[in-house]
Amino acid sequence: MRFGGHETFAVREGWLSKGLSLIKNDPRAFEDPFVSDSLGVGRNMAKSIRHWLMVTGLVRKGKDRSLSITDTGEVVFKHDPYLLSVGTWWALHVNLVTCREDAVVWRVFFDTFPHERFDRIGCVEEMRRQLALDGQRLPSEKTLLRDVACMLSSYATVLPPEDVDPEEGRESPFRSLGLVTELRETGTYRLNRSRKDVPLAVLGYALSVMPADEAAEDFVDIGFSEAFAKPGSAGKTLCLDLETFSDLLDKSEKSFGSELIHVRQLGGERFIRVRHISGSDWLTKYYAESGKH
């Protein structure tokens, strides 16, 4: 279990596309002491970029410390090399908040955080409580404060909007998902579980990365309540309320057909039957569908 790694920087626009391109050309690029010059950022920012590439599931570290691009990273690099599509950021968000070891605060916040309205200090206190309940090793107060600050900076859309130069590119693309709102005048935050624009294929992506029992060759059955409310579930990672989750499932089944996603009743309980395809296949489907419009 690891805290920090982001060097206090939320991911910024253009960072991951630069890092992905660099690794595509040289898997050991981040071992170069002058990699920050290649990226056009400071040394700590270069470390942050490497961290974000890994926790968003775009790259993985090998035993020889070199970095290789994952299947998801390859699909993103092929179809959205500049990471401009909102579906790309939804998929990276799913990877980030289901990362078990290196993004603990992000995972706990979306899995078990119980409050829809809160302030930063309250968020830190609740994080400490949740980590203790999980039997996790508690980080220092300073480290936990930094992680919470970075997490909120990553997601929170500020209202009223801040008077900043959009050319500076400091705003995290995760804010475009509309998951958290910062009410600047009161210093409070709101977690948004109500209706939001989640691409249908992203639901399939989120279902595909859920921990599951051994599946049949072609499909997996997931209990409806498990898919909605269990830690690491699609409902938790996409930050959906019950009505929005149900509506998204219904639309997905109508769009993709019951051979890919099908909600059925079995023994008094609802199950979601999902075709056993990889997250990268769902992401490819997203790009194919979005290219039609």
Coordinates of N, CA and C in Angstrom, one line a residue, residues 12-206:
R12 N -2.2 16.8 -15.3 CA -2.5 17.9 -16.1 C -2.7 17.6 -17.6
E13 N -3.4 18.4 -18.3 CA -3.7 18.2 -19.7 C -2.3 18.1 -20.5
G14 N -2.2 17.1 -21.3 CA -1.0 16.9 -22.1 C 0.0 16.0 -21.5
W15 N 0.0 15.8 -20.2 CA 1.0 15.1 -19.5 C 1.1 13.6 -20.0
L16 N -0.1 13.0 -19.9 CA -0.1 11.5 -20.2 C 0.2 11.2 -21.7
S17 N -0.2 12.1 -22.6 CA 0.1 11.8 -24.0 C 1.5 12.0 -24.3
K18 N 2.2 12.9 -23.6 CA 3.7 13.1 -23.8 C 4.4 11.9 -23.2
G19 N 4.0 11.5 -22.0 CA 4.6 10.3 -21.4 C 4.4 9.0 -22.1
L20 N 3.2 8.8 -22.7 CA 2.9 7.6 -23.4 C 3.7 7.6 -24.7
S21 N 3.8 8.7 -25.4 CA 4.6 8.8 -26.6 C 6.1 8.5 -26.3
L22 N 6.6 9.0 -25.2 CA 8.0 8.8 -24.9 C 8.3 7.3 -24.6
I23 N 7.4 6.7 -23.9 CA 7.6 5.2 -23.6 C 7.4 4.4 -24.8
K24 N 6.6 4.8 -25.7 CA 6.4 4.1 -27.0 C 7.7 4.0 -27.8
N25 N 8.4 5.1 -27.7 CA 9.7 5.2 -28.4 C 10.9 4.5 -27.6
D26 N 10.8 4.6 -26.3 CA 11.9 4.1 -25.4 C 11.3 3.7 -24.1
P27 N 11.2 2.3 -23.8 CA 10.6 1.9 -22.6 C 11.4 2.3 -21.3
R28 N 12.7 2.7 -21.5 CA 13.5 3.1 -20.4 C 13.7 4.6 -20.4
A29 N 12.8 5.3 -21.0 CA 13.0 6.8 -21.1 C 13.0 7.4 -19.7
F30 N 12.2 6.9 -18.8 CA 12.0 7.6 -17.5 C 13.2 7.3 -16.6
E31 N 14.1 6.4 -17.0 CA 15.4 6.2 -16.3 C 16.4 7.2 -16.6
D32 N 16.2 8.0 -17.7 CA 17.2 9.0 -18.1 C 17.1 10.2 -17.1
P33 N 18.2 10.6 -16.5 CA 18.1 11.7 -15.5 C 17.6 13.0 -16.1
F34 N 17.6 13.1 -17.4 CA 17.2 14.3 -18.1 C 15.9 14.1 -18.8
V35 N 15.1 13.2 -18.3 CA 13.8 12.9 -19.0 C 12.8 14.1 -18.8
S36 N 13.0 14.9 -17.8 CA 12.2 16.1 -17.6 C 12.4 17.1 -18.8
D37 N 13.6 17.2 -19.3 CA 13.8 18.0 -20.5 C 13.1 17.5 -21.7
S38 N 13.0 16.2 -21.9 CA 12.3 15.6 -23.0 C 10.8 15.9 -22.9
L39 N 10.3 15.9 -21.6 CA 8.9 16.2 -21.4 C 8.5 17.7 -21.3
G40 N 9.5 18.5 -21.2 CA 9.3 19.9 -21.1 C 8.7 20.4 -19.8
V41 N 9.0 19.6 -18.7 CA 8.5 20.0 -17.3 C 9.7 19.9 -16.3
G42 N 9.4 20.3 -15.1 CA 10.4 20.2 -14.0 C 10.6 18.7 -13.6
R43 N 11.6 18.5 -12.8 CA 12.0 17.1 -12.4 C 10.9 16.4 -11.6
N44 N 10.3 17.2 -10.6 CA 9.3 16.5 -9.8 C 8.0 16.3 -10.7
M45 N 7.8 17.1 -11.7 CA 6.6 16.9 -12.5 C 6.9 15.6 -13.4
A46 N 8.1 15.4 -13.8 CA 8.4 14.2 -14.6 C 8.1 12.9 -13.7
K47 N 8.5 13.0 -12.4 CA 8.2 11.9 -11.5 C 6.7 11.7 -11.4
S48 N 6.0 12.8 -11.4 CA 4.5 12.8 -11.2 C 3.9 12.1 -12.5
I49 N 4.4 12.5 -13.7 CA 3.9 11.9 -14.9 C 4.0 10.4 -14.9
R50 N 5.2 10.0 -14.5 CA 5.4 8.5 -14.4 C 4.4 7.8 -13.5
H51 N 4.2 8.4 -12.4 CA 3.2 7.9 -11.4 C 1.8 7.8 -12.0
W52 N 1.4 8.9 -12.7 CA 0.0 8.9 -13.2 C -0.1 8.0 -14.4
L53 N 0.9 7.8 -15.2 CA 0.9 6.8 -16.2 C 0.6 5.4 -15.7
M54 N 1.2 5.1 -14.5 CA 1.1 3.8 -13.9 C -0.3 3.6 -13.2
V55 N -0.7 4.5 -12.4 CA -1.9 4.3 -11.7 C -3.2 4.4 -12.5
T56 N -3.1 5.0 -13.7 CA -4.2 5.1 -14.6 C -4.2 3.9 -15.6
G57 N -3.3 3.0 -15.4 CA -3.3 1.7 -16.2 C -2.8 1.9 -17.6
L58 N -2.1 2.9 -17.9 CA -1.6 3.1 -19.3 C -0.3 2.3 -19.5
V59 N 0.5 2.2 -18.4 CA 1.8 1.5 -18.5 C 1.9 0.6 -17.3
R60 N 2.8 -0.3 -17.4 CA 3.2 -1.2 -16.2 C 4.7 -1.3 -16.1
K61 N 5.2 -1.5 -14.9 CA 6.6 -1.7 -14.7 C 7.0 -3.1 -14.8
G62 N 8.1 -3.4 -15.5 CA 8.6 -4.8 -15.6 C 9.6 -5.1 -14.5
K63 N 10.1 -6.3 -14.5 CA 11.1 -6.7 -13.5 C 12.4 -6.0 -13.6
D64 N 12.7 -5.6 -14.9 CA 13.9 -4.9 -15.2 C 13.8 -3.3 -15.0
R65 N 12.6 -2.9 -14.5 CA 12.3 -1.5 -14.2 C 11.9 -0.7 -15.5
S66 N 12.0 -1.4 -16.6 CA 11.5 -0.7 -17.8 C 10.0 -0.6 -17.8
L67 N 9.4 0.4 -18.5 CA 8.0 0.5 -18.5 C 7.4 0.0 -19.9
S68 N 6.3 -0.7 -19.9 CA 5.7 -1.1 -21.1 C 4.3 -0.7 -21.1
I69 N 3.8 -0.4 -22.3 CA 2.4 0.1 -22.5 C 1.4 -1.1 -22.3
T70 N 0.4 -0.9 -21.6 CA -0.6 -2.0 -21.4 C -1.5 -2.1 -22.6
D71 N -2.4 -3.1 -22.6 CA -3.4 -3.2 -23.7 C -4.3 -1.9 -23.8
T72 N -4.7 -1.4 -22.6 CA -5.5 -0.2 -22.6 C -4.7 0.9 -23.1
G73 N -3.4 1.1 -22.7 CA -2.6 2.1 -23.3 C -2.4 2.1 -24.8
E74 N -2.3 0.9 -25.3 CA -2.1 0.7 -26.8 C -3.4 1.1 -27.5
V75 N -4.6 0.8 -26.9 CA -5.8 1.2 -27.6 C -6.0 2.7 -27.5
V76 N -5.6 3.3 -26.4 CA -5.7 4.8 -26.2 C -4.7 5.5 -27.2
F77 N -3.5 4.9 -27.3 CA -2.5 5.5 -28.2 C -2.9 5.4 -29.6
K78 N -3.6 4.4 -30.0 CA -4.0 4.2 -31.4 C -5.2 5.1 -31.7
H79 N -6.2 5.2 -30.8 CA -7.4 5.9 -31.2 C -7.5 7.3 -30.6
D80 N -6.8 7.6 -29.5 CA -6.9 8.9 -28.9 C -5.5 9.3 -28.4
P81 N -4.5 9.5 -29.2 CA -3.2 9.7 -28.7 C -3.0 11.0 -27.9
Y82 N -3.9 11.9 -28.1 CA -3.7 13.2 -27.3 C -4.7 13.2 -26.1
L83 N -5.4 12.1 -25.9 CA -6.3 11.9 -24.8 C -7.3 13.1 -24.7
L84 N -8.0 13.3 -25.8 CA -9.0 14.3 -25.9 C -10.4 13.9 -25.6
S85 N -10.7 12.6 -25.7 CA -12.0 12.0 -25.6 C -12.4 11.8 -24.1
V86 N -13.6 12.2 -23.8 CA -14.1 12.1 -22.4 C -14.1 10.6 -22.0
G87 N -14.4 9.7 -22.9 CA -14.5 8.3 -22.6 C -13.1 7.7 -22.2
T88 N -12.0 8.3 -22.7 CA -10.7 7.9 -22.3 C -10.5 8.2 -20.9
W89 N -10.9 9.4 -20.4 CA -10.7 9.8 -19.0 C -11.6 9.0 -18.1
W90 N -12.8 8.6 -18.6 CA -13.6 7.7 -17.8 C -12.9 6.4 -17.5
A91 N -12.3 5.8 -18.6 CA -11.6 4.6 -18.4 C -10.4 4.7 -17.5
L92 N -9.7 5.8 -17.7 CA -8.5 6.0 -16.8 C -9.0 6.2 -15.3
H93 N -10.1 6.9 -15.2 CA -10.7 7.1 -13.8 C -11.0 5.7 -13.2
V94 N -11.6 4.8 -14.0 CA -11.9 3.5 -13.5 C -10.6 2.8 -13.0
N95 N -9.6 2.8 -13.9 CA -8.3 2.2 -13.5 C -7.7 2.8 -12.3
L96 N -7.8 4.1 -12.2 CA -7.2 4.8 -11.0 C -7.9 4.4 -9.7
V97 N -9.2 4.4 -9.7 CA -9.9 4.2 -8.4 C -10.1 2.7 -8.1
T98 N -9.6 1.8 -9.0 CA -9.6 0.4 -8.7 C -8.1 -0.1 -8.5
C99 N -7.2 0.9 -8.5 CA -5.8 0.6 -8.3 C -5.6 0.2 -6.8
R100 N -5.2 -1.0 -6.5 CA -5.2 -1.5 -5.1 C -4.1 -1.0 -4.3
E101 N -2.9 -0.7 -4.8 CA -1.8 -0.4 -4.0 C -1.3 1.0 -4.0
D102 N -1.4 1.7 -5.2 CA -0.7 3.0 -5.4 C -1.6 4.2 -5.4
A103 N -2.9 4.0 -5.2 CA -3.8 5.2 -5.2 C -4.9 5.0 -4.1
V104 N -4.4 4.7 -2.9 CA -5.3 4.3 -1.8 C -6.4 5.3 -1.5
V105 N -6.0 6.5 -1.4 CA -7.0 7.6 -1.1 C -8.1 7.7 -2.1
W106 N -7.7 7.6 -3.4 CA -8.7 7.6 -4.5 C -9.6 6.4 -4.4
R107 N -9.1 5.2 -4.1 CA -10.0 4.0 -4.0 C -10.9 4.1 -2.9
V108 N -10.4 4.5 -1.7 CA -11.3 4.6 -0.5 C -12.4 5.7 -0.7
F109 N -12.0 6.8 -1.3 CA -13.0 7.9 -1.5 C -14.2 7.4 -2.3
F110 N -13.9 6.8 -3.4 CA -15.0 6.4 -4.3 C -15.7 5.1 -3.8
D111 N -15.0 4.2 -3.0 CA -15.6 3.0 -2.6 C -16.4 3.1 -1.3
T112 N -15.9 3.9 -0.3 CA -16.6 3.8 1.0 C -16.9 5.2 1.6
F113 N -16.5 6.3 1.0 CA -16.7 7.6 1.6 C -18.2 7.8 1.7
P114 N -18.7 8.1 2.9 CA -20.2 8.1 3.1 C -20.9 9.4 2.9
H115 N -20.2 10.5 2.8 CA -20.8 11.8 2.8 C -20.8 12.4 1.3
E116 N -22.0 13.0 1.0 CA -22.1 13.7 -0.2 C -21.6 15.2 -0.1
R117 N -21.7 15.8 1.1 CA -21.2 17.1 1.3 C -20.2 17.1 2.4
F118 N -19.1 17.8 2.2 CA -18.0 17.7 3.2 C -17.0 18.8 3.0
D119 N -16.1 19.0 4.0 CA -15.0 20.0 3.7 C -13.7 19.1 3.7
R120 N -12.6 19.8 3.5 CA -11.4 19.1 3.3 C -10.9 18.4 4.6
I121 N -11.0 19.1 5.7 CA -10.6 18.5 7.0 C -11.5 17.3 7.3
G122 N -12.8 17.4 7.1 CA -13.7 16.3 7.3 C -13.4 15.1 6.5
C123 N -12.9 15.4 5.2 CA -12.6 14.3 4.3 C -11.3 13.6 4.8
V124 N -10.3 14.3 5.3 CA -9.1 13.7 5.9 C -9.5 12.9 7.1
E125 N -10.3 13.4 8.0 CA -10.7 12.6 9.2 C -11.4 11.3 8.8
E126 N -12.3 11.4 7.8 CA -13.1 10.2 7.4 C -12.1 9.2 6.7
M127 N -11.2 9.7 5.9 CA -10.2 8.8 5.3 C -9.4 8.1 6.4
R128 N -9.0 8.8 7.4 CA -8.2 8.1 8.5 C -9.1 7.0 9.1
R129 N -10.4 7.3 9.4 CA -11.3 6.4 10.0 C -11.5 5.1 9.1
Q130 N -11.7 5.4 7.8 CA -11.9 4.3 6.9 C -10.7 3.4 6.8
L131 N -9.5 4.0 6.7 CA -8.2 3.2 6.7 C -8.0 2.4 7.9
A132 N -8.4 3.0 9.1 CA -8.2 2.2 10.3 C -9.2 1.0 10.4
L133 N -10.4 1.2 9.9 CA -11.4 0.2 9.8 C -11.0 -1.0 8.9
D134 N -10.3 -0.6 7.9 CA -9.7 -1.6 6.9 C -8.5 -2.3 7.4
G135 N -8.0 -1.9 8.6 CA -6.8 -2.4 9.1 C -5.5 -2.0 8.4
Q136 N -5.6 -0.9 7.7 CA -4.5 -0.4 6.9 C -3.5 0.4 7.7
R137 N -2.3 0.3 7.3 CA -1.2 1.2 7.9 C -1.5 2.6 7.7
L138 N -1.6 3.4 8.7 CA -2.0 4.8 8.6 C -0.7 5.6 8.2
P139 N -0.9 6.5 7.2 CA 0.2 7.4 6.8 C 0.3 8.5 7.8
S140 N 1.4 9.4 7.7 CA 1.5 10.5 8.5 C 0.3 11.5 8.2
E141 N 0.0 12.4 9.1 CA -1.0 13.4 8.9 C -0.7 14.3 7.6
K142 N 0.6 14.6 7.5 CA 1.0 15.4 6.4 C 0.8 14.7 5.0
T143 N 1.2 13.4 5.0 CA 1.0 12.6 3.8 C -0.4 12.5 3.4
L144 N -1.3 12.2 4.4 CA -2.7 12.1 4.1 C -3.3 13.4 3.6
L145 N -2.9 14.5 4.2 CA -3.4 15.8 3.8 C -3.1 16.0 2.3
R146 N -1.8 15.7 2.0 CA -1.4 15.9 0.6 C -2.2 15.1 -0.4
D147 N -2.4 13.8 0.0 CA -3.1 12.9 -0.9 C -4.6 13.4 -1.1
V148 N -5.2 13.8 0.0 CA -6.6 14.3 -0.1 C -6.6 15.6 -1.0
A149 N -5.7 16.5 -0.7 CA -5.7 17.7 -1.5 C -5.5 17.4 -3.0
C150 N -4.6 16.5 -3.3 CA -4.3 16.2 -4.7 C -5.6 15.5 -5.3
M151 N -6.2 14.6 -4.6 CA -7.4 13.9 -5.1 C -8.5 14.9 -5.4
L152 N -8.8 15.8 -4.4 CA -9.8 16.8 -4.7 C -9.5 17.8 -5.8
S153 N -8.2 18.2 -5.9 CA -7.8 19.0 -7.0 C -7.9 18.4 -8.3
S154 N -7.8 17.0 -8.3 CA -7.9 16.3 -9.6 C -9.4 16.3 -10.1
Y155 N -10.3 16.2 -9.2 CA -11.7 16.0 -9.6 C -12.6 17.2 -9.5
A156 N -12.4 18.1 -8.5 CA -13.4 19.1 -8.2 C -13.4 20.3 -9.2
T157 N -14.6 20.5 -9.7 CA -15.0 21.6 -10.6 C -15.4 22.8 -9.6
V158 N -14.7 23.9 -9.8 CA -14.9 25.0 -8.8 C -16.0 25.9 -9.3
L159 N -16.9 26.2 -8.3 CA -18.0 27.1 -8.5 C -18.1 28.1 -7.4
P160 N -18.2 29.4 -7.8 CA -18.1 30.0 -9.1 C -16.7 29.7 -9.7
P161 N -16.6 29.7 -11.0 CA -15.3 29.3 -11.7 C -14.2 30.3 -11.2
E162 N -13.0 29.7 -11.1 CA -11.8 30.5 -10.8 C -11.4 31.4 -12.0
D163 N -10.9 32.5 -11.7 CA -10.4 33.4 -12.7 C -9.0 33.1 -13.1
V164 N -8.8 32.1 -13.9 CA -7.5 31.6 -14.3 C -7.3 31.6 -15.8
D165 N -6.1 31.7 -16.3 CA -5.8 31.6 -17.7 C -5.9 30.2 -18.2
P166 N -6.9 29.9 -19.1 CA -7.0 28.5 -19.6 C -5.8 28.0 -20.4
E167 N -5.0 28.9 -20.8 CA -3.8 28.5 -21.6 C -2.7 27.9 -20.6
E168 N -2.8 28.1 -19.3 CA -1.9 27.6 -18.4 C -1.9 26.1 -18.3
G169 N -3.1 25.5 -18.6 CA -3.2 24.0 -18.7 C -3.0 23.3 -17.4
R170 N -3.4 24.0 -16.3 CA -3.2 23.4 -15.0 C -4.4 22.6 -14.5
E171 N -5.5 22.7 -15.1 CA -6.7 22.0 -14.7 C -6.6 20.5 -15.1
S172 N -7.0 19.7 -14.2 CA -7.0 18.2 -14.4 C -8.1 17.8 -15.3
P173 N -7.8 17.0 -16.4 CA -8.9 16.5 -17.2 C -9.9 15.7 -16.5
F174 N -9.6 15.2 -15.3 CA -10.6 14.4 -14.6 C -11.8 15.3 -14.1
R175 N -11.6 16.6 -14.1 CA -12.7 17.5 -13.7 C -13.8 17.4 -14.7
S176 N -13.5 17.1 -16.0 CA -14.5 17.0 -17.0 C -15.6 16.0 -16.7
L177 N -15.3 15.0 -15.8 CA -16.3 13.9 -15.5 C -17.4 14.4 -14.6
G178 N -17.2 15.5 -14.0 CA -18.3 16.1 -13.2 C -18.6 15.3 -11.9
L179 N -17.6 14.7 -11.3 CA -17.8 13.8 -10.1 C -17.8 14.6 -8.8
V180 N -17.1 15.7 -8.7 CA -17.0 16.5 -7.5 C -17.1 18.0 -7.8
T181 N -17.8 18.7 -7.0 CA -17.9 20.1 -7.1 C -17.4 20.8 -5.9
E182 N -16.6 21.8 -6.1 CA -16.1 22.6 -4.9 C -16.9 23.9 -4.9
L183 N -17.5 24.2 -3.8 CA -18.3 25.5 -3.6 C -17.3 26.5 -3.0
R184 N -16.7 27.3 -3.8 CA -15.6 28.1 -3.4 C -15.9 29.1 -2.2
E185 N -17.2 29.6 -2.2 CA -17.5 30.6 -1.2 C -17.7 30.0 0.2
T186 N -18.0 28.7 0.3 CA -18.1 28.0 1.6 C -17.0 27.1 1.9
G187 N -16.1 26.8 0.9 CA -15.0 25.9 1.2 C -15.4 24.5 1.4
T188 N -16.6 24.1 0.8 CA -17.1 22.8 0.9 C -17.1 22.1 -0.4
Y189 N -17.3 20.8 -0.4 CA -17.3 20.0 -1.6 C -18.6 19.2 -1.7
R190 N -19.0 18.8 -2.9 CA -20.2 17.9 -3.1 C -19.8 16.8 -4.0
L191 N -20.0 15.5 -3.6 CA -19.8 14.3 -4.4 C -21.1 14.1 -5.2
N192 N -20.9 14.1 -6.5 CA -22.1 14.0 -7.4 C -22.4 12.6 -7.9
R193 N -23.4 12.0 -7.3 CA -23.8 10.6 -7.6 C -25.0 10.6 -8.6
S194 N -25.6 11.8 -8.8 CA -26.8 11.8 -9.7 C -26.4 11.7 -11.1
R195 N -27.4 11.9 -12.0 CA -27.3 11.6 -13.4 C -26.1 12.4 -14.0
K196 N -25.3 11.6 -14.8 CA -24.2 12.2 -15.5 C -24.0 11.5 -16.8
D197 N -23.2 12.1 -17.7 CA -23.0 11.6 -19.0 C -21.9 10.5 -19.1
V198 N -22.2 9.3 -18.8 CA -21.2 8.2 -18.8 C -21.4 7.5 -20.2
P199 N -20.4 7.4 -21.0 CA -20.6 6.6 -22.3 C -21.0 5.2 -22.0
L200 N -21.8 4.6 -22.8 CA -22.4 3.3 -22.5 C -21.2 2.2 -22.4
A201 N -20.3 2.3 -23.4 CA -19.2 1.3 -23.4 C -18.3 1.4 -22.1
V202 N -18.3 2.6 -21.5 CA -17.6 2.7 -20.2 C -18.2 1.9 -19.1
L203 N -19.5 1.7 -19.1 CA -20.1 0.8 -18.2 C -19.6 -0.6 -18.4
G204 N -19.5 -1.1 -19.6 CA -19.0 -2.4 -19.9 C -17.5 -2.5 -19.4
Y205 N -16.8 -1.4 -19.6 CA -15.4 -1.3 -19.2 C -15.3 -1.5 -17.6
A206 N -16.1 -0.8 -16.9 CA -16.1 -0.8 -15.5 C -16.6 -2.2 -15.0

